[in-house]
mmCIF file of C-alpha atoms in Angstrom:
data_model
loop_
_atom_site.group_PDB
_atom_site.id
_atom_site.type_symbol
_atom_site.label_atom_id
_atom_site.label_comp_id
_atom_site.label_asym_id
_atom_site.label_seq_id
_atom_site.Cartn_x
_atom_site.Cartn_y
_atom_site.Cartn_z
ATOM 1 C CA UNK A 56 133.218 83.995 123.571
ATOM 2 C CA UNK A 57 131.730 87.058 121.861
ATOM 3 C CA UNK A 58 129.772 86.966 118.609
ATOM 4 C CA UNK A 59 132.573 88.652 116.672
ATOM 5 C CA UNK A 60 135.336 86.326 117.861
ATOM 6 C CA UNK A 61 133.149 83.262 117.380
ATOM 7 C CA UNK A 62 132.320 84.354 113.840
ATOM 8 C CA UNK A 63 135.977 84.990 112.985
ATOM 9 C CA UNK A 64 136.710 81.428 114.099
ATOM 10 C CA UNK A 65 133.906 80.181 111.849
ATOM 11 C CA UNK A 66 135.590 81.894 108.880
ATOM 12 C CA UNK A 67 138.908 80.269 109.750
ATOM 13 C CA UNK A 68 137.145 76.883 109.977
ATOM 14 C CA UNK A 69 135.814 77.424 106.432
ATOM 15 C CA UNK A 70 139.324 78.195 105.194
ATOM 16 C CA UNK A 71 140.589 74.983 106.733
ATOM 17 C CA UNK A 72 137.718 72.995 105.286
ATOM 18 C CA UNK A 73 138.372 74.416 101.803
ATOM 19 C CA UNK A 74 142.098 73.752 101.931
ATOM 20 C CA UNK A 75 143.209 77.361 102.457
ATOM 21 C CA UNK A 76 145.819 76.481 105.059
ATOM 22 C CA UNK A 77 148.071 79.365 104.013
ATOM 23 C CA UNK A 78 145.449 81.914 105.016
ATOM 24 C CA UNK A 79 145.251 80.306 108.443
ATOM 25 C CA UNK A 80 149.031 79.943 108.763
ATOM 26 C CA UNK A 81 149.640 83.607 107.879
ATOM 27 C CA UNK A 82 147.440 84.922 110.710
ATOM 28 C CA UNK A 83 149.572 86.442 113.459
ATOM 29 C CA UNK A 84 148.938 86.143 117.212
ATOM 30 C CA UNK A 85 146.597 88.667 118.755
ATOM 31 C CA UNK A 86 147.639 91.644 120.867
ATOM 32 C CA UNK A 87 146.767 92.429 124.453
ATOM 33 C CA UNK A 88 144.384 95.281 125.200
ATOM 34 C CA UNK A 89 147.301 97.295 126.595
ATOM 35 C CA UNK A 90 149.384 96.701 123.466
ATOM 36 C CA UNK A 91 146.517 97.924 121.289
ATOM 37 C CA UNK A 92 146.053 101.040 123.447
ATOM 38 C CA UNK A 93 149.733 101.880 123.063
ATOM 39 C CA UNK A 94 149.625 101.479 119.268
ATOM 40 C CA UNK A 95 146.543 103.687 118.828
ATOM 41 C CA UNK A 96 147.426 106.411 121.351
ATOM 42 C CA UNK A 97 148.396 108.904 118.615
ATOM 43 C CA UNK A 98 145.180 108.528 116.672
ATOM 44 C CA UNK A 99 142.840 111.559 116.780
ATOM 45 C CA UNK A 100 139.833 109.306 117.319
ATOM 46 C CA UNK A 101 138.564 106.693 119.741
ATOM 47 C CA UNK A 102 138.471 103.282 118.082
ATOM 48 C CA UNK A 103 135.308 101.200 118.464
ATOM 49 C CA UNK A 104 135.378 98.139 120.697
ATOM 50 C CA UNK A 105 135.118 95.881 117.623
ATOM 51 C CA UNK A 106 138.552 96.998 116.411
ATOM 52 C CA UNK A 107 140.082 96.165 119.798
ATOM 53 C CA UNK A 108 138.460 92.750 119.666
ATOM 54 C CA UNK A 109 139.575 92.090 116.081
ATOM 55 C CA UNK A 110 143.204 92.748 116.933
ATOM 56 C CA UNK A 111 143.026 90.878 120.210
ATOM 57 C CA UNK A 112 141.880 87.895 118.146
ATOM 58 C CA UNK A 113 144.703 88.159 115.544
ATOM 59 C CA UNK A 114 147.074 91.003 114.769
ATOM 60 C CA UNK A 115 146.537 90.890 111.068
ATOM 61 C CA UNK A 116 148.200 88.630 108.584
ATOM 62 C CA UNK A 117 151.640 88.210 107.071
ATOM 63 C CA UNK A 118 151.463 89.790 103.671
ATOM 64 C CA UNK A 119 153.397 90.645 100.556
ATOM 65 C CA UNK A 120 153.551 94.294 99.541
ATOM 66 C CA UNK A 121 150.818 93.828 96.930
ATOM 67 C CA UNK A 122 148.626 91.533 99.037
ATOM 68 C CA UNK A 123 147.616 93.555 102.096
ATOM 69 C CA UNK A 124 144.345 91.871 102.941
ATOM 70 C CA UNK A 125 144.384 91.993 106.760
ATOM 71 C CA UNK A 126 146.870 94.603 107.863
ATOM 72 C CA UNK A 127 148.611 94.340 111.270
ATOM 73 C CA UNK A 128 147.432 97.118 113.559
ATOM 74 C CA UNK A 129 150.736 98.979 113.651
ATOM 75 C CA UNK A 130 150.758 99.168 109.842
ATOM 76 C CA UNK A 131 147.117 100.180 109.670
ATOM 77 C CA UNK A 132 147.713 103.021 112.133
ATOM 78 C CA UNK A 133 150.800 104.205 110.222
ATOM 79 C CA UNK A 134 148.829 104.062 106.958
ATOM 80 C CA UNK A 135 146.068 106.198 108.451
ATOM 81 C CA UNK A 136 148.364 108.788 110.039
ATOM 82 C CA UNK A 137 150.268 109.200 106.770
ATOM 83 C CA UNK A 138 146.999 109.609 104.900
ATOM 84 C CA UNK A 139 145.502 112.329 107.097
ATOM 85 C CA UNK A 140 148.757 114.270 106.952
ATOM 86 C CA UNK A 141 148.075 114.944 103.279
ATOM 87 C CA UNK A 142 144.315 114.538 102.876
ATOM 88 C CA UNK A 143 141.222 115.840 104.584
ATOM 89 C CA UNK A 144 138.916 113.106 105.882
ATOM 90 C CA UNK A 145 136.881 112.324 102.744
ATOM 91 C CA UNK A 146 133.472 111.771 104.243
ATOM 92 C CA UNK A 147 130.841 113.755 106.030
ATOM 93 C CA UNK A 148 127.197 113.127 106.608
ATOM 94 C CA UNK A 149 125.211 116.309 107.108
ATOM 95 C CA UNK A 150 126.634 117.981 110.189
ATOM 96 C CA UNK A 151 128.226 114.780 111.522
ATOM 97 C CA UNK A 152 131.976 114.553 111.009
ATOM 98 C CA UNK A 153 133.007 111.143 109.740
ATOM 99 C CA UNK A 154 136.633 110.132 110.020
ATOM 100 C CA UNK A 155 137.910 107.526 107.641
ATOM 101 C CA UNK A 156 140.228 104.992 109.232
ATOM 102 C CA UNK A 157 141.594 102.540 106.676
ATOM 103 C CA UNK A 158 142.045 98.915 107.583
ATOM 104 C CA UNK A 159 142.725 96.186 105.086
ATOM 105 C CA UNK A 160 140.306 93.646 106.449
ATOM 106 C CA UNK A 161 138.657 90.454 105.280
ATOM 107 C CA UNK A 162 137.140 90.895 101.822
ATOM 108 C CA UNK A 163 134.227 88.583 100.968
ATOM 109 C CA UNK A 164 135.279 85.779 98.592
ATOM 110 C CA UNK A 165 133.538 86.624 95.288
ATOM 111 C CA UNK A 166 134.415 90.335 95.114
ATOM 112 C CA UNK A 167 137.595 92.042 93.975
ATOM 113 C CA UNK A 168 137.648 94.791 96.587
ATOM 114 C CA UNK A 169 140.576 94.506 98.965
ATOM 115 C CA UNK A 170 140.583 97.865 100.758
ATOM 116 C CA UNK A 171 138.035 98.126 103.521
ATOM 117 C CA UNK A 172 137.553 101.042 105.813
ATOM 118 C CA UNK A 173 135.525 101.739 108.907
ATOM 119 C CA UNK A 174 133.551 104.956 109.280
ATOM 120 C CA UNK A 175 133.673 106.382 112.773
ATOM 121 C CA UNK A 176 130.988 109.063 113.191
ATOM 122 C CA UNK A 177 131.275 111.319 116.221
ATOM 123 C CA UNK A 178 127.742 110.638 117.395
ATOM 124 C CA UNK A 179 127.135 107.040 116.269
ATOM 125 C CA UNK A 180 127.744 103.874 118.215
ATOM 126 C CA UNK A 181 127.629 101.593 115.173
ATOM 127 C CA UNK A 182 130.543 101.992 112.765
ATOM 128 C CA UNK A 183 129.756 100.851 109.209
ATOM 129 C CA UNK A 184 132.327 99.014 107.100
ATOM 130 C CA UNK A 185 132.732 100.081 103.473
ATOM 131 C CA UNK A 186 134.667 98.438 100.667
ATOM 132 C CA UNK A 187 136.114 100.485 97.870
ATOM 133 C CA UNK A 188 134.978 99.365 94.454
ATOM 134 C CA UNK A 189 135.753 100.093 90.842
ATOM 135 C CA UNK A 190 132.379 98.723 89.822
ATOM 136 C CA UNK A 191 129.987 101.382 88.507
ATOM 137 C CA UNK A 192 126.924 99.309 89.380
ATOM 138 C CA UNK A 193 125.684 98.984 92.964
ATOM 139 C CA UNK A 194 126.888 95.841 94.701
ATOM 140 C CA UNK A 195 125.282 94.187 97.688
ATOM 141 C CA UNK A 196 128.675 93.394 99.162
ATOM 142 C CA UNK A 197 130.070 96.925 99.513
ATOM 143 C CA UNK A 198 128.637 98.033 102.850
ATOM 144 C CA UNK A 199 128.010 96.457 106.234
ATOM 145 C CA UNK A 200 126.302 97.802 109.337
ATOM 146 C CA UNK A 201 129.301 96.960 111.521
ATOM 147 C CA UNK A 202 132.390 94.785 111.639
ATOM 148 C CA UNK A 203 130.420 92.041 113.407
ATOM 149 C CA UNK A 204 127.614 92.234 110.825
ATOM 150 C CA UNK A 205 130.198 91.945 108.060
ATOM 151 C CA UNK A 206 131.809 88.848 109.548
ATOM 152 C CA UNK A 207 128.423 87.219 110.180
ATOM 153 C CA UNK A 208 127.494 87.825 106.530
ATOM 154 C CA UNK A 209 130.773 86.444 105.203
ATOM 155 C CA UNK A 210 130.670 83.399 107.488
ATOM 156 C CA UNK A 211 127.197 82.390 106.369
ATOM 157 C CA UNK A 212 128.015 82.966 102.692
ATOM 158 C CA UNK A 213 131.044 80.715 103.088
ATOM 159 C CA UNK A 214 129.217 78.035 105.070
ATOM 160 C CA UNK A 215 126.251 77.876 102.710
ATOM 161 C CA UNK A 216 128.504 78.016 99.625
ATOM 162 C CA UNK A 217 125.957 80.025 97.654
ATOM 163 C CA UNK A 218 127.087 80.614 94.082
ATOM 164 C CA UNK A 219 128.365 84.151 93.465
ATOM 165 C CA UNK A 220 125.841 84.589 90.665
ATOM 166 C CA UNK A 221 122.842 83.879 92.910
ATOM 167 C CA UNK A 222 122.428 87.526 93.784
ATOM 168 C CA UNK A 223 119.015 87.296 95.453
ATOM 169 C CA UNK A 224 120.070 84.473 97.792
ATOM 170 C CA UNK A 225 123.207 86.345 98.740
ATOM 171 C CA UNK A 226 121.210 89.539 99.271
ATOM 172 C CA UNK A 227 118.909 87.761 101.716
ATOM 173 C CA UNK A 228 121.918 86.742 103.801
ATOM 174 C CA UNK A 229 123.248 90.297 103.702
ATOM 175 C CA UNK A 230 119.833 91.646 104.715
ATOM 176 C CA UNK A 231 119.619 89.237 107.651
ATOM 177 C CA UNK A 232 122.566 90.913 109.372
ATOM 178 C CA UNK A 233 122.547 94.438 107.921
ATOM 179 C CA UNK A 234 118.913 95.506 107.883
ATOM 180 C CA UNK A 235 119.766 98.554 110.017
ATOM 181 C CA UNK A 236 121.349 100.173 106.925
ATOM 182 C CA UNK A 237 117.990 100.058 105.169
ATOM 183 C CA UNK A 238 116.144 101.113 108.321
ATOM 184 C CA UNK A 239 118.356 104.174 108.773
ATOM 185 C CA UNK A 240 117.925 105.222 105.165
ATOM 186 C CA UNK A 241 114.172 104.690 105.340
ATOM 187 C CA UNK A 242 113.909 106.868 108.441
ATOM 188 C CA UNK A 243 115.360 109.773 106.471
ATOM 189 C CA UNK A 244 112.954 109.372 103.550
ATOM 190 C CA UNK A 245 110.411 111.952 104.628
ATOM 191 C CA UNK A 246 108.720 114.788 102.753
ATOM 192 C CA UNK A 247 110.961 117.338 104.467
ATOM 193 C CA UNK A 248 114.183 115.692 103.291
ATOM 194 C CA UNK A 249 116.726 118.000 101.680
ATOM 195 C CA UNK A 250 118.705 117.165 98.558
ATOM 196 C CA UNK A 251 121.976 116.688 100.460
ATOM 197 C CA UNK A 252 120.392 114.145 102.786
ATOM 198 C CA UNK A 253 118.901 112.236 99.850
ATOM 199 C CA UNK A 254 122.302 112.197 98.140
ATOM 200 C CA UNK A 255 123.853 110.729 101.307
ATOM 201 C CA UNK A 256 121.481 107.761 101.387
ATOM 202 C CA UNK A 257 121.103 107.280 97.621
ATOM 203 C CA UNK A 258 123.782 104.587 97.443
ATOM 204 C CA UNK A 259 122.194 102.648 100.274
ATOM 205 C CA UNK A 260 118.786 102.816 98.602
ATOM 206 C CA UNK A 261 120.102 101.659 95.236
ATOM 207 C CA UNK A 262 122.449 98.982 96.600
ATOM 208 C CA UNK A 263 120.005 97.493 99.057
ATOM 209 C CA UNK A 264 116.595 97.761 97.423
ATOM 210 C CA UNK A 265 113.768 97.445 99.898
ATOM 211 C CA UNK A 266 110.067 97.544 99.041
ATOM 212 C CA UNK A 267 109.383 99.891 101.974
ATOM 213 C CA UNK A 268 111.297 102.695 100.271
ATOM 214 C CA UNK A 269 109.248 102.697 97.062
ATOM 215 C CA UNK A 270 106.231 104.698 98.304
ATOM 216 C CA UNK A 271 108.315 107.412 100.003
ATOM 217 C CA UNK A 272 110.405 107.761 96.843
ATOM 218 C CA UNK A 273 107.257 108.026 94.721
ATOM 219 C CA UNK A 274 106.003 110.755 97.056
ATOM 220 C CA UNK A 275 109.261 112.673 96.527
ATOM 221 C CA UNK A 276 109.043 112.187 92.771
ATOM 222 C CA UNK A 277 105.485 113.502 92.660
ATOM 223 C CA UNK A 278 105.775 116.282 95.234
ATOM 224 C CA UNK A 279 105.957 119.917 94.182
ATOM 225 C CA UNK A 280 105.483 121.356 97.644
ATOM 226 C CA UNK A 281 108.640 120.273 99.450
ATOM 227 C CA UNK A 282 109.941 122.684 102.066
ATOM 228 C CA UNK A 283 112.890 123.631 99.856
ATOM 229 C CA UNK A 284 113.488 126.020 96.979
ATOM 230 C CA UNK A 285 112.545 125.189 93.399
ATOM 231 C CA UNK A 286 116.051 124.204 92.297
ATOM 232 C CA UNK A 287 116.390 121.755 95.187
ATOM 233 C CA UNK A 288 112.942 120.348 94.470
ATOM 234 C CA UNK A 289 114.039 119.551 90.910
ATOM 235 C CA UNK A 290 117.159 117.813 92.207
ATOM 236 C CA UNK A 291 115.157 115.733 94.651
ATOM 237 C CA UNK A 292 112.665 114.643 91.976
ATOM 238 C CA UNK A 293 115.463 113.730 89.584
ATOM 239 C CA UNK A 294 117.331 111.682 92.177
ATOM 240 C CA UNK A 295 114.130 109.940 93.298
ATOM 241 C CA UNK A 296 113.453 109.007 89.654
ATOM 242 C CA UNK A 297 116.969 107.570 89.375
ATOM 243 C CA UNK A 298 116.765 105.533 92.593
ATOM 244 C CA UNK A 299 113.370 104.063 91.684
ATOM 245 C CA UNK A 300 114.945 102.419 88.663
ATOM 246 C CA UNK A 301 116.873 100.108 90.984
ATOM 247 C CA UNK A 302 113.828 99.118 93.024
ATOM 248 C CA UNK A 303 112.537 96.415 90.684
ATOM 249 C CA UNK A 304 109.063 97.360 91.908
ATOM 250 C CA UNK A 305 106.184 97.735 89.452
ATOM 251 C CA UNK A 306 104.572 100.411 91.645
ATOM 252 C CA UNK A 307 107.199 102.825 90.317
ATOM 253 C CA UNK A 308 106.162 102.422 86.691
ATOM 254 C CA UNK A 309 103.150 104.761 86.497
ATOM 255 C CA UNK A 310 104.806 107.580 88.511
ATOM 256 C CA UNK A 311 107.896 107.305 86.311
ATOM 257 C CA UNK A 312 105.782 107.504 83.174
ATOM 258 C CA UNK A 313 104.188 110.670 84.534
ATOM 259 C CA UNK A 314 107.685 111.983 85.326
ATOM 260 C CA UNK A 315 108.530 111.784 81.616
ATOM 261 C CA UNK A 316 106.551 115.043 81.381
ATOM 262 C CA UNK A 317 108.435 116.732 84.237
ATOM 263 C CA UNK A 318 109.588 120.308 83.632
ATOM 264 C CA UNK A 319 113.132 119.363 84.591
ATOM 265 C CA UNK A 320 115.099 117.661 81.836
ATOM 266 C CA UNK A 321 117.244 115.576 84.198
ATOM 267 C CA UNK A 322 114.132 114.125 85.841
ATOM 268 C CA UNK A 323 112.784 113.165 82.437
ATOM 269 C CA UNK A 324 116.060 111.512 81.495
ATOM 270 C CA UNK A 325 116.289 109.554 84.755
ATOM 271 C CA UNK A 326 112.652 108.514 84.372
ATOM 272 C CA UNK A 327 113.436 107.056 80.941
ATOM 273 C CA UNK A 328 116.510 105.242 82.241
ATOM 274 C CA UNK A 329 114.614 103.873 85.240
ATOM 275 C CA UNK A 330 111.700 102.694 83.125
ATOM 276 C CA UNK A 331 114.163 100.867 80.909
ATOM 277 C CA UNK A 332 115.641 99.204 83.981
ATOM 278 C CA UNK A 333 112.164 98.143 85.007
ATOM 279 C CA UNK A 334 111.736 96.709 81.501
ATOM 280 C CA UNK A 335 108.677 98.774 80.819
ATOM 281 C CA UNK A 336 108.135 99.015 77.081
ATOM 282 C CA UNK A 337 105.562 101.771 77.571
ATOM 283 C CA UNK A 338 108.430 104.229 78.025
ATOM 284 C CA UNK A 339 109.175 104.060 74.294
ATOM 285 C CA UNK A 340 105.748 105.588 73.539
ATOM 286 C CA UNK A 341 106.815 108.916 75.024
ATOM 287 C CA UNK A 342 109.001 111.432 73.181
#
């Protein structure tokens, strides 16, 4: 039995243990590989193996119109085809086309997001899972490195029964299975990064704070010799100042204080905001 299928069964076992028999009862029998191939033949993309395995395990769940939490494959495909008829794919990462295929899949217990989607980059093997959110603050439960990583995270959160308010404990479980998200973002944090690339990884850096990113971000904040034009340099410094506020790392305090004197007003404003987030009272001494 594969890791994904085994982990899905662990989640079902938790439902049974917690008295959620309806969730188990509403799961529908899985499809054969051939049945899945027939249903997805009109899609303009090749689905990852994880999606085939998910729908071989169970073909979604019975659902009411307003409770689409694990959509049967035929409905998910129809939903996607209808969407791309009217909308351009909403994501792209640099020069890599990313196609958004919506699946209503298992949401973690403790968050309100119901709509999950899987990003399928043309040149990536791993397909991240994203959850839409109405929350303006970064959440550690919005993004997963893959469908398997997501299920492993959810299964352990359910089995350990960690309180939803114990953010740090929950983050450590997320990190255990999704560290590649941080690693990929960190690999891009170099002195020759462009503003667009920094924008693309900003959410990952703020959602999943990692001490290894602090020094590279400080270097970007302090650098005035980036291989980009002056306007882009200002944007990079401002965004670095903003991201550092989420780090919770005291190493960012002195550089942010210095950034209060930056020539660019937005950098100064983000430096103030970030210092406030780091609870540094010294920020109030600067006009």
